[in-house]
mmCIF file of C-alpha atoms in Angstrom:
data_model
loop_
_atom_site.group_PDB
_atom_site.id
_atom_site.type_symbol
_atom_site.label_atom_id
_atom_site.label_comp_id
_atom_site.label_asym_id
_atom_site.label_seq_id
_atom_site.Cartn_x
_atom_site.Cartn_y
_atom_site.Cartn_z
ATOM 1 C CA MET G 29 -0.058 -0.003 -0.044
ATOM 2 C CA PRO G 30 1.308 3.548 -0.678
ATOM 3 C CA THR G 31 2.383 5.488 2.373
ATOM 4 C CA GLN G 32 1.860 9.152 3.145
ATOM 5 C CA ARG G 33 4.534 11.490 4.226
ATOM 6 C CA PRO G 34 4.148 12.341 7.915
ATOM 7 C CA VAL G 35 2.706 15.774 8.732
ATOM 8 C CA ASN G 36 5.242 18.152 10.297
ATOM 9 C CA VAL G 37 3.997 19.509 13.618
ATOM 10 C CA ALA G 38 5.274 22.248 15.942
ATOM 11 C CA LEU G 39 4.384 22.537 19.669
ATOM 12 C CA ILE G 40 3.845 25.973 21.170
ATOM 13 C CA GLY G 41 4.105 25.694 25.016
ATOM 14 C CA ALA G 42 6.326 23.103 26.732
ATOM 15 C CA GLY G 43 4.426 22.908 30.022
ATOM 16 C CA ARG G 44 2.799 19.860 31.524
ATOM 17 C CA ILE G 45 0.139 19.166 28.943
ATOM 18 C CA GLY G 46 2.253 20.462 26.107
ATOM 19 C CA SER G 47 4.940 18.033 26.971
ATOM 20 C CA PHE G 48 2.472 15.240 27.014
ATOM 21 C CA HIS G 49 1.076 16.208 23.576
ATOM 22 C CA ALA G 50 4.742 16.375 22.316
ATOM 23 C CA GLU G 51 5.334 12.853 23.415
ATOM 24 C CA SER G 52 2.085 11.708 21.765
ATOM 25 C CA VAL G 53 3.236 13.144 18.422
ATOM 26 C CA ALA G 54 6.813 11.981 18.803
ATOM 27 C CA ARG G 55 6.158 8.492 20.103
ATOM 28 C CA ARG G 56 2.574 7.477 19.521
ATOM 29 C CA LEU G 57 1.581 8.869 16.183
ATOM 30 C CA VAL G 58 3.090 7.143 13.022
ATOM 31 C CA ASP G 59 1.965 9.739 10.589
ATOM 32 C CA ALA G 60 3.257 12.928 12.266
ATOM 33 C CA ASN G 61 6.703 14.379 12.959
ATOM 34 C CA LEU G 62 7.380 16.768 15.753
ATOM 35 C CA VAL G 63 9.849 19.197 14.161
ATOM 36 C CA ALA G 64 9.876 22.202 16.504
ATOM 37 C CA ILE G 65 9.136 23.181 20.116
ATOM 38 C CA ALA G 66 8.690 26.805 21.091
ATOM 39 C CA ASP G 67 8.414 28.143 24.694
ATOM 40 C CA PRO G 68 9.421 31.479 26.306
ATOM 41 C CA ASP G 69 11.410 29.284 28.743
ATOM 42 C CA GLU G 70 14.447 28.357 26.611
ATOM 43 C CA GLY G 71 15.520 25.744 29.098
ATOM 44 C CA ALA G 72 12.064 24.015 28.954
ATOM 45 C CA ALA G 73 11.947 24.043 25.210
ATOM 46 C CA GLN G 74 15.471 22.665 24.811
ATOM 47 C CA ALA G 75 15.075 19.986 27.537
ATOM 48 C CA LEU G 76 11.891 18.600 25.909
ATOM 49 C CA ALA G 77 13.545 18.819 22.369
ATOM 50 C CA ARG G 78 16.546 16.853 23.591
ATOM 51 C CA LYS G 79 14.332 14.244 25.298
ATOM 52 C CA LEU G 80 12.227 13.642 22.139
ATOM 53 C CA GLY G 81 14.965 14.141 19.508
ATOM 54 C CA VAL G 82 13.269 17.288 18.068
ATOM 55 C CA PRO G 83 15.627 19.318 15.869
ATOM 56 C CA THR G 84 14.424 22.779 16.713
ATOM 57 C CA ALA G 85 13.885 24.446 20.038
ATOM 58 C CA ALA G 86 13.103 28.163 20.223
ATOM 59 C CA THR G 87 11.706 30.955 22.357
ATOM 60 C CA ASP G 88 10.418 32.930 19.400
ATOM 61 C CA PHE G 89 6.901 31.600 18.348
ATOM 62 C CA SER G 90 6.825 33.702 15.161
ATOM 63 C CA ALA G 91 10.001 32.104 13.897
ATOM 64 C CA VAL G 92 8.523 28.721 14.231
ATOM 65 C CA LEU G 93 5.219 29.822 12.618
ATOM 66 C CA GLY G 94 7.238 31.231 9.792
ATOM 67 C CA GLU G 95 9.016 28.028 9.072
ATOM 68 C CA PRO G 96 7.751 26.593 5.756
ATOM 69 C CA ALA G 97 8.328 22.932 6.863
ATOM 70 C CA VAL G 98 5.904 23.364 9.711
ATOM 71 C CA GLU G 99 2.359 22.380 8.483
ATOM 72 C CA ALA G 100 0.393 22.429 11.796
ATOM 73 C CA VAL G 101 0.809 23.609 15.335
ATOM 74 C CA ILE G 102 -0.329 22.444 18.795
ATOM 75 C CA ILE G 103 -1.030 25.386 20.989
ATOM 76 C CA ALA G 104 -0.598 24.505 24.701
ATOM 77 C CA SER G 105 0.384 27.832 26.212
ATOM 78 C CA PRO G 106 -1.379 29.477 29.071
ATOM 79 C CA ALA G 107 -5.061 30.092 28.275
ATOM 80 C CA ARG G 108 -4.739 33.866 27.984
ATOM 81 C CA PHE G 109 -2.421 33.484 24.939
ATOM 82 C CA HIS G 110 -4.447 30.855 23.047
ATOM 83 C CA ALA G 111 -6.579 33.233 20.850
ATOM 84 C CA ASN G 112 -3.757 35.368 19.573
ATOM 85 C CA LEU G 113 -1.421 32.296 18.948
ATOM 86 C CA ALA G 114 -4.220 30.609 17.113
ATOM 87 C CA VAL G 115 -4.891 33.634 14.835
ATOM 88 C CA GLN G 116 -1.226 34.002 14.141
ATOM 89 C CA ALA G 117 -0.866 30.292 13.246
ATOM 90 C CA ALA G 118 -3.920 30.427 10.958
ATOM 91 C CA GLU G 119 -2.643 33.528 9.156
ATOM 92 C CA ALA G 120 0.615 31.766 8.672
ATOM 93 C CA GLY G 121 -1.249 28.951 6.867
ATOM 94 C CA LYS G 122 -0.783 26.326 9.624
ATOM 95 C CA GLY G 123 -3.414 23.850 10.760
ATOM 96 C CA VAL G 124 -4.385 24.720 14.354
ATOM 97 C CA PHE G 125 -4.900 22.487 17.315
ATOM 98 C CA CYS G 126 -5.638 24.662 20.387
ATOM 99 C CA GLU G 127 -5.995 23.404 23.931
ATOM 100 C CA LYS G 128 -9.090 24.568 25.736
ATOM 101 C CA PRO G 129 -10.265 27.254 26.315
ATOM 102 C CA MET G 130 -9.781 28.449 22.769
ATOM 103 C CA ALA G 131 -10.334 32.070 23.984
ATOM 104 C CA LEU G 132 -11.479 33.985 27.032
ATOM 105 C CA THR G 133 -14.021 36.235 25.305
ATOM 106 C CA LEU G 134 -16.468 35.635 22.487
ATOM 107 C CA GLU G 135 -14.797 38.407 20.519
ATOM 108 C CA GLU G 136 -11.513 36.486 20.692
ATOM 109 C CA ALA G 137 -13.256 33.212 19.763
ATOM 110 C CA ASP G 138 -14.885 34.899 16.734
ATOM 111 C CA ARG G 139 -11.458 36.172 15.687
ATOM 112 C CA VAL G 140 -9.906 32.739 15.823
ATOM 113 C CA ILE G 141 -12.796 31.152 13.891
ATOM 114 C CA ALA G 142 -12.637 33.933 11.218
ATOM 115 C CA ALA G 143 -8.910 33.616 10.802
ATOM 116 C CA ALA G 144 -9.033 29.834 10.341
ATOM 117 C CA SER G 145 -11.913 30.202 7.866
ATOM 118 C CA LYS G 146 -10.185 32.888 5.894
ATOM 119 C CA ALA G 147 -6.993 30.933 5.723
ATOM 120 C CA GLN G 148 -8.873 27.657 4.998
ATOM 121 C CA VAL G 149 -6.943 25.773 7.658
ATOM 122 C CA PRO G 150 -8.372 23.183 10.043
ATOM 123 C CA LEU G 151 -9.116 24.397 13.544
ATOM 124 C CA GLN G 152 -9.641 21.724 16.281
ATOM 125 C CA VAL G 153 -9.957 22.319 19.988
ATOM 126 C CA GLY G 154 -8.707 20.018 22.789
ATOM 127 C CA PHE G 155 -11.830 18.616 24.256
ATOM 128 C CA ASN G 156 -10.329 15.186 24.792
ATOM 129 C CA ARG G 157 -13.328 13.685 26.560
ATOM 130 C CA ARG G 158 -15.094 13.184 23.264
ATOM 131 C CA TRP G 159 -12.321 10.746 22.321
ATOM 132 C CA ASP G 160 -12.548 8.637 25.501
ATOM 133 C CA GLN G 161 -13.930 5.186 24.663
ATOM 134 C CA ALA G 162 -16.819 5.252 27.195
ATOM 135 C CA PHE G 163 -17.923 8.678 26.210
ATOM 136 C CA ALA G 164 -17.644 8.005 22.419
ATOM 137 C CA GLU G 165 -19.712 4.866 22.943
ATOM 138 C CA GLY G 166 -22.240 6.866 24.940
ATOM 139 C CA ARG G 167 -22.553 9.374 22.052
ATOM 140 C CA ALA G 168 -23.064 6.471 19.637
ATOM 141 C CA ALA G 169 -25.779 5.013 21.797
ATOM 142 C CA ILE G 170 -27.553 8.422 21.891
ATOM 143 C CA ASP G 171 -27.327 8.713 18.010
ATOM 144 C CA ALA G 172 -28.695 5.141 17.741
ATOM 145 C CA GLY G 173 -31.800 6.174 19.833
ATOM 146 C CA LYS G 174 -31.109 3.761 22.597
ATOM 147 C CA VAL G 175 -31.929 6.267 25.320
ATOM 148 C CA GLY G 176 -34.692 8.074 23.489
ATOM 149 C CA THR G 177 -34.914 11.836 23.991
ATOM 150 C CA PRO G 178 -32.309 13.154 26.482
ATOM 151 C CA GLN G 179 -34.092 14.558 29.580
ATOM 152 C CA LEU G 180 -31.514 14.687 32.349
ATOM 153 C CA ILE G 181 -27.803 14.924 31.640
ATOM 154 C CA ARG G 182 -24.894 15.115 34.003
ATOM 155 C CA SER G 183 -21.094 15.613 33.762
ATOM 156 C CA LEU G 184 -18.621 16.055 36.524
ATOM 157 C CA THR G 185 -14.936 16.809 37.032
ATOM 158 C CA ARG G 186 -13.247 16.187 40.371
ATOM 159 C CA ASP G 187 -9.561 16.715 40.350
ATOM 160 C CA PRO G 188 -7.443 14.427 42.540
ATOM 161 C CA GLY G 189 -6.597 15.666 46.017
ATOM 162 C CA PRO G 190 -5.149 16.758 48.126
ATOM 163 C CA TYR G 191 -5.248 20.133 46.343
ATOM 164 C CA GLY G 192 -1.714 21.472 46.082
ATOM 165 C CA GLY G 193 -2.348 24.517 43.844
ATOM 166 C CA SER G 194 -1.822 28.078 44.718
ATOM 167 C CA PRO G 195 -5.030 30.193 44.891
ATOM 168 C CA GLN G 196 -2.941 33.365 44.443
ATOM 169 C CA LYS G 197 -1.404 32.062 41.129
ATOM 170 C CA THR G 198 -4.745 30.676 39.815
ATOM 171 C CA PRO G 199 -6.421 33.029 37.419
ATOM 172 C CA ARG G 200 -9.923 33.991 38.482
ATOM 173 C CA TRP G 201 -12.809 31.884 37.102
ATOM 174 C CA THR G 202 -10.416 29.090 36.233
ATOM 175 C CA ILE G 203 -13.067 26.609 37.464
ATOM 176 C CA PHE G 204 -15.311 27.678 34.621
ATOM 177 C CA TYR G 205 -12.792 28.564 31.905
ATOM 178 C CA GLU G 206 -10.483 25.570 32.259
ATOM 179 C CA THR G 207 -12.148 22.868 34.403
ATOM 180 C CA LEU G 208 -15.878 22.919 33.756
ATOM 181 C CA ILE G 209 -15.278 23.965 30.093
ATOM 182 C CA HIS G 210 -14.879 20.213 29.438
ATOM 183 C CA ASP G 211 -18.136 19.472 31.028
ATOM 184 C CA PHE G 212 -19.918 22.137 29.121
ATOM 185 C CA ASP G 213 -18.742 20.757 25.805
ATOM 186 C CA THR G 214 -19.568 17.286 26.858
ATOM 187 C CA LEU G 215 -23.125 18.213 27.927
ATOM 188 C CA VAL G 216 -23.736 19.930 24.596
ATOM 189 C CA TRP G 217 -22.182 17.065 22.609
ATOM 190 C CA LEU G 218 -24.291 14.483 24.471
ATOM 191 C CA ASN G 219 -27.470 16.439 23.540
ATOM 192 C CA PRO G 220 -27.280 16.516 19.755
ATOM 193 C CA ALA G 221 -29.159 19.277 17.972
ATOM 194 C CA ALA G 222 -30.163 20.984 21.218
ATOM 195 C CA ARG G 223 -29.117 24.473 22.115
ATOM 196 C CA PRO G 224 -28.362 25.822 25.655
ATOM 197 C CA VAL G 225 -30.845 28.632 26.586
ATOM 198 C CA GLU G 226 -30.237 29.419 30.280
ATOM 199 C CA VAL G 227 -27.583 28.864 32.882
ATOM 200 C CA THR G 228 -27.684 29.018 36.664
ATOM 201 C CA ALA G 229 -24.336 28.651 38.569
ATOM 202 C CA ILE G 230 -23.143 28.490 42.112
ATOM 203 C CA ALA G 231 -19.406 28.634 43.022
ATOM 204 C CA ASP G 232 -17.557 28.708 46.275
ATOM 205 C CA ALA G 233 -14.160 28.041 47.967
ATOM 206 C CA LEU G 234 -14.842 24.948 49.967
ATOM 207 C CA VAL G 235 -11.388 23.300 49.537
ATOM 208 C CA ARG G 236 -9.570 26.593 50.370
ATOM 209 C CA PRO G 237 -12.078 28.765 52.228
ATOM 210 C CA ASP G 238 -9.147 31.054 53.253
ATOM 211 C CA ALA G 239 -8.891 32.090 49.697
ATOM 212 C CA LYS G 240 -12.580 33.007 49.219
ATOM 213 C CA ASP G 241 -12.194 36.693 49.844
ATOM 214 C CA LYS G 242 -9.667 36.864 47.042
ATOM 215 C CA GLY G 243 -12.193 35.657 44.516
ATOM 216 C CA PHE G 244 -10.961 32.047 44.374
ATOM 217 C CA HIS G 245 -13.366 29.273 43.530
ATOM 218 C CA ASP G 246 -12.660 25.536 43.829
ATOM 219 C CA THR G 247 -16.194 24.092 43.769
ATOM 220 C CA ALA G 248 -19.095 24.726 41.540
ATOM 221 C CA VAL G 249 -22.439 23.376 40.382
ATOM 222 C CA VAL G 250 -24.043 24.506 37.149
ATOM 223 C CA THR G 251 -27.483 23.871 35.770
ATOM 224 C CA ILE G 252 -28.189 24.340 32.056
ATOM 225 C CA ARG G 253 -31.529 24.173 30.365
ATOM 226 C CA PHE G 254 -31.758 23.329 26.649
ATOM 227 C CA ASP G 255 -34.288 24.339 24.012
ATOM 228 C CA ASN G 256 -35.495 20.692 23.835
ATOM 229 C CA GLY G 257 -36.514 20.872 27.392
ATOM 230 C CA SER G 258 -33.762 18.812 28.800
ATOM 231 C CA ILE G 259 -31.881 19.808 31.910
ATOM 232 C CA ALA G 260 -28.108 19.269 32.448
ATOM 233 C CA VAL G 261 -26.023 19.499 35.583
ATOM 234 C CA ALA G 262 -22.237 19.982 35.691
ATOM 235 C CA GLU G 263 -20.189 20.015 38.863
ATOM 236 C CA ALA G 264 -16.496 20.411 39.721
ATOM 237 C CA ASN G 265 -14.174 20.247 42.712
ATOM 238 C CA PHE G 266 -10.398 20.714 42.928
ATOM 239 C CA SER G 267 -9.781 18.091 45.623
ATOM 240 C CA ALA G 268 -11.275 14.533 45.387
ATOM 241 C CA MET G 269 -9.222 12.696 47.936
ATOM 242 C CA TYR G 270 -10.075 9.292 46.312
ATOM 243 C CA GLY G 271 -8.696 10.037 42.826
ATOM 244 C CA TYR G 272 -9.398 11.669 39.474
ATOM 245 C CA ASP G 273 -13.107 11.409 38.951
ATOM 246 C CA ILE G 274 -14.580 12.118 35.491
ATOM 247 C CA ARG G 275 -18.097 10.787 34.826
ATOM 248 C CA GLY G 276 -21.164 11.460 32.685
ATOM 249 C CA GLU G 277 -24.737 10.291 32.617
ATOM 250 C CA VAL G 278 -27.669 10.671 30.190
ATOM 251 C CA PHE G 279 -31.154 9.723 31.172
ATOM 252 C CA GLY G 280 -33.627 9.731 28.476
ATOM 253 C CA SER G 281 -37.245 8.739 27.532
ATOM 254 C CA GLY G 282 -36.006 5.256 26.509
ATOM 255 C CA GLY G 283 -33.244 4.390 28.991
ATOM 256 C CA MET G 284 -29.992 5.659 30.487
ATOM 257 C CA ILE G 285 -26.284 5.477 29.846
ATOM 258 C CA THR G 286 -23.378 6.182 32.273
ATOM 259 C CA MET G 287 -19.881 6.939 31.207
ATOM 260 C CA GLY G 288 -16.604 7.079 33.069
ATOM 261 C CA ASP G 289 -15.083 5.316 36.217
ATOM 262 C CA VAL G 290 -12.591 6.518 38.791
ATOM 263 C CA ARG G 291 -11.272 3.029 39.189
ATOM 264 C CA ARG G 292 -8.208 2.349 37.056
ATOM 265 C CA SER G 293 -9.469 -1.165 36.071
ATOM 266 C CA SER G 294 -12.093 -3.745 37.010
ATOM 267 C CA LEU G 295 -9.759 -5.358 39.476
ATOM 268 C CA THR G 296 -11.068 -5.209 42.980
ATOM 269 C CA LEU G 297 -9.007 -6.224 46.095
ATOM 270 C CA PHE G 298 -10.765 -8.183 48.827
ATOM 271 C CA ASP G 299 -8.570 -8.494 52.031
ATOM 272 C CA ARG G 300 -8.651 -8.047 55.791
ATOM 273 C CA ASN G 301 -9.003 -4.249 55.381
ATOM 274 C CA GLY G 302 -12.186 -4.682 53.331
ATOM 275 C CA VAL G 303 -12.749 -4.095 49.593
ATOM 276 C CA SER G 304 -10.692 -1.609 47.509
ATOM 277 C CA SER G 305 -9.795 -0.590 43.959
ATOM 278 C CA ASP G 306 -6.977 1.534 42.622
ATOM 279 C CA THR G 307 -8.154 4.852 41.251
ATOM 280 C CA TRP G 308 -6.952 7.199 38.431
ATOM 281 C CA ARG G 309 -4.707 10.048 39.745
ATOM 282 C CA ARG G 310 -3.763 11.965 36.600
ATOM 283 C CA ASP G 311 -5.609 13.087 33.511
ATOM 284 C CA THR G 312 -2.779 11.952 31.288
ATOM 285 C CA ASP G 313 -3.173 8.393 32.546
ATOM 286 C CA HIS G 314 -6.983 8.368 32.545
ATOM 287 C CA PHE G 315 -7.206 9.795 29.022
ATOM 288 C CA VAL G 316 -4.006 8.654 27.325
ATOM 289 C CA HIS G 317 -6.105 7.094 24.518
ATOM 290 C CA GLY G 318 -8.301 10.132 24.241
ATOM 291 C CA TYR G 319 -5.360 12.552 24.099
ATOM 292 C CA THR G 320 -3.674 10.436 21.473
ATOM 293 C CA ALA G 321 -6.849 9.900 19.358
ATOM 294 C CA GLN G 322 -7.615 13.537 19.211
ATOM 295 C CA LEU G 323 -4.186 14.365 17.866
ATOM 296 C CA ALA G 324 -4.440 11.586 15.387
ATOM 297 C CA SER G 325 -7.706 13.045 14.125
ATOM 298 C CA PHE G 326 -6.194 16.418 13.964
ATOM 299 C CA VAL G 327 -3.293 15.227 11.848
ATOM 300 C CA GLY G 328 -5.917 13.615 9.559
ATOM 301 C CA SER G 329 -7.682 16.927 9.301
ATOM 302 C CA VAL G 330 -4.501 18.674 8.188
ATOM 303 C CA ARG G 331 -4.375 16.213 5.293
ATOM 304 C CA SER G 332 -8.088 16.293 4.349
ATOM 305 C CA GLY G 333 -9.043 19.718 5.477
ATOM 306 C CA VAL G 334 -12.027 18.299 7.286
ATOM 307 C CA VAL G 335 -12.243 18.603 11.050
ATOM 308 C CA LYS G 336 -14.011 15.601 12.654
ATOM 309 C CA GLY G 337 -13.213 16.684 16.218
ATOM 310 C CA PRO G 338 -14.490 19.662 18.275
ATOM 311 C CA THR G 339 -14.461 22.765 16.102
ATOM 312 C CA GLY G 340 -13.978 26.417 16.834
ATOM 313 C CA GLN G 341 -17.739 26.881 16.913
ATOM 314 C CA ASP G 342 -17.949 24.021 19.520
ATOM 315 C CA ALA G 343 -15.360 25.881 21.576
ATOM 316 C CA ARG G 344 -17.294 29.055 21.276
ATOM 317 C CA THR G 345 -20.506 27.430 22.570
ATOM 318 C CA ALA G 346 -18.731 26.021 25.641
ATOM 319 C CA LEU G 347 -17.108 29.393 26.277
ATOM 320 C CA ALA G 348 -20.451 31.084 26.137
ATOM 321 C CA ILE G 349 -21.726 28.773 28.872
ATOM 322 C CA ALA G 350 -18.671 29.564 30.927
ATOM 323 C CA LEU G 351 -19.299 33.326 30.610
ATOM 324 C CA ALA G 352 -22.931 32.812 31.503
ATOM 325 C CA CYS G 353 -21.825 31.016 34.607
ATOM 326 C CA ILE G 354 -19.563 33.822 35.626
ATOM 327 C CA LYS G 355 -22.441 36.272 35.158
ATOM 328 C CA SER G 356 -24.742 34.001 37.117
ATOM 329 C CA VAL G 357 -22.299 33.795 40.095
ATOM 330 C CA GLU G 358 -21.646 37.517 40.143
ATOM 331 C CA GLU G 359 -25.317 38.540 39.930
ATOM 332 C CA ARG G 360 -26.771 35.540 41.839
ATOM 333 C CA ARG G 361 -29.351 34.753 39.260
ATOM 334 C CA THR G 362 -30.295 32.600 36.224
ATOM 335 C CA VAL G 363 -28.737 33.950 33.047
ATOM 336 C CA SER G 364 -30.307 33.684 29.531
ATOM 337 C CA MET G 365 -27.850 32.702 26.874
ATOM 338 C CA ASN G 366 -29.226 35.560 24.833
ATOM 339 C CA GLU G 367 -27.537 37.924 27.333
ATOM 340 C CA ILE G 368 -24.000 36.616 26.541
#
């Protein structure tokens, strides 16, 4: 069979998730080459490049984007830089994979979408939960009509504890912009053809109550009503002492599906201490298949021009819900999506 030349990919942002994406491209994808890594921290870029045998490590993003050999970029910088980098990459003619959130305002999101459309380059956003086997099978069951019309939908994200982050260094509203954004995309995706119409959110600092007066939030519950009458609930907490807990549920007129499991496997230990199971502790362990599959799909879109994963418009929808949540918390009321 004829073989295709691998797609040349550059990474922008050599932090934790960027490093994992770099390893996925370099070691897990057979049809992509990681040819450059860019990060303002020269040491981080060079260390990762040496580890993975990548020929170019740079601190200048524009130089990497201007390299003709680079066909696509993975943007894994801090969230506040995503939109500008995505626009620059699209204008340079590169396929764009952008970690969530794609932007922090709807104006920024529209700018990214417009730039990718004008340049006719693929734009995919990192909502990896869609690529997890259980969630993908759940969506397939919904599409096949096995649960009937969705009525109650649930998605939750509980990060593994103990919480070791710094409230002072955590950007305000991170729980909506960067944590629950995954759940918002999941809830919309699991409710095909429905549109969110109103949002009610409650947020607090229950893990670190000492940081509450600084505007820090580590716990939140969100209710979303859709135009098909269904009701969805998303919840998040930064410190689940038992492990990394990601689950979803769709209850419909014809049945129910559940997705996700905090347990690492079906193995259960029975001993003198009782019954126990090992649990997931890191997202990169839990979703290793999903993270890899989404990048494989992105590489395919660079070749075909057709994005099969989450699009810029999908990212905009999730962002709009996040912005509605912020407004709801600030004003202590239900917010219509028409207000956003």
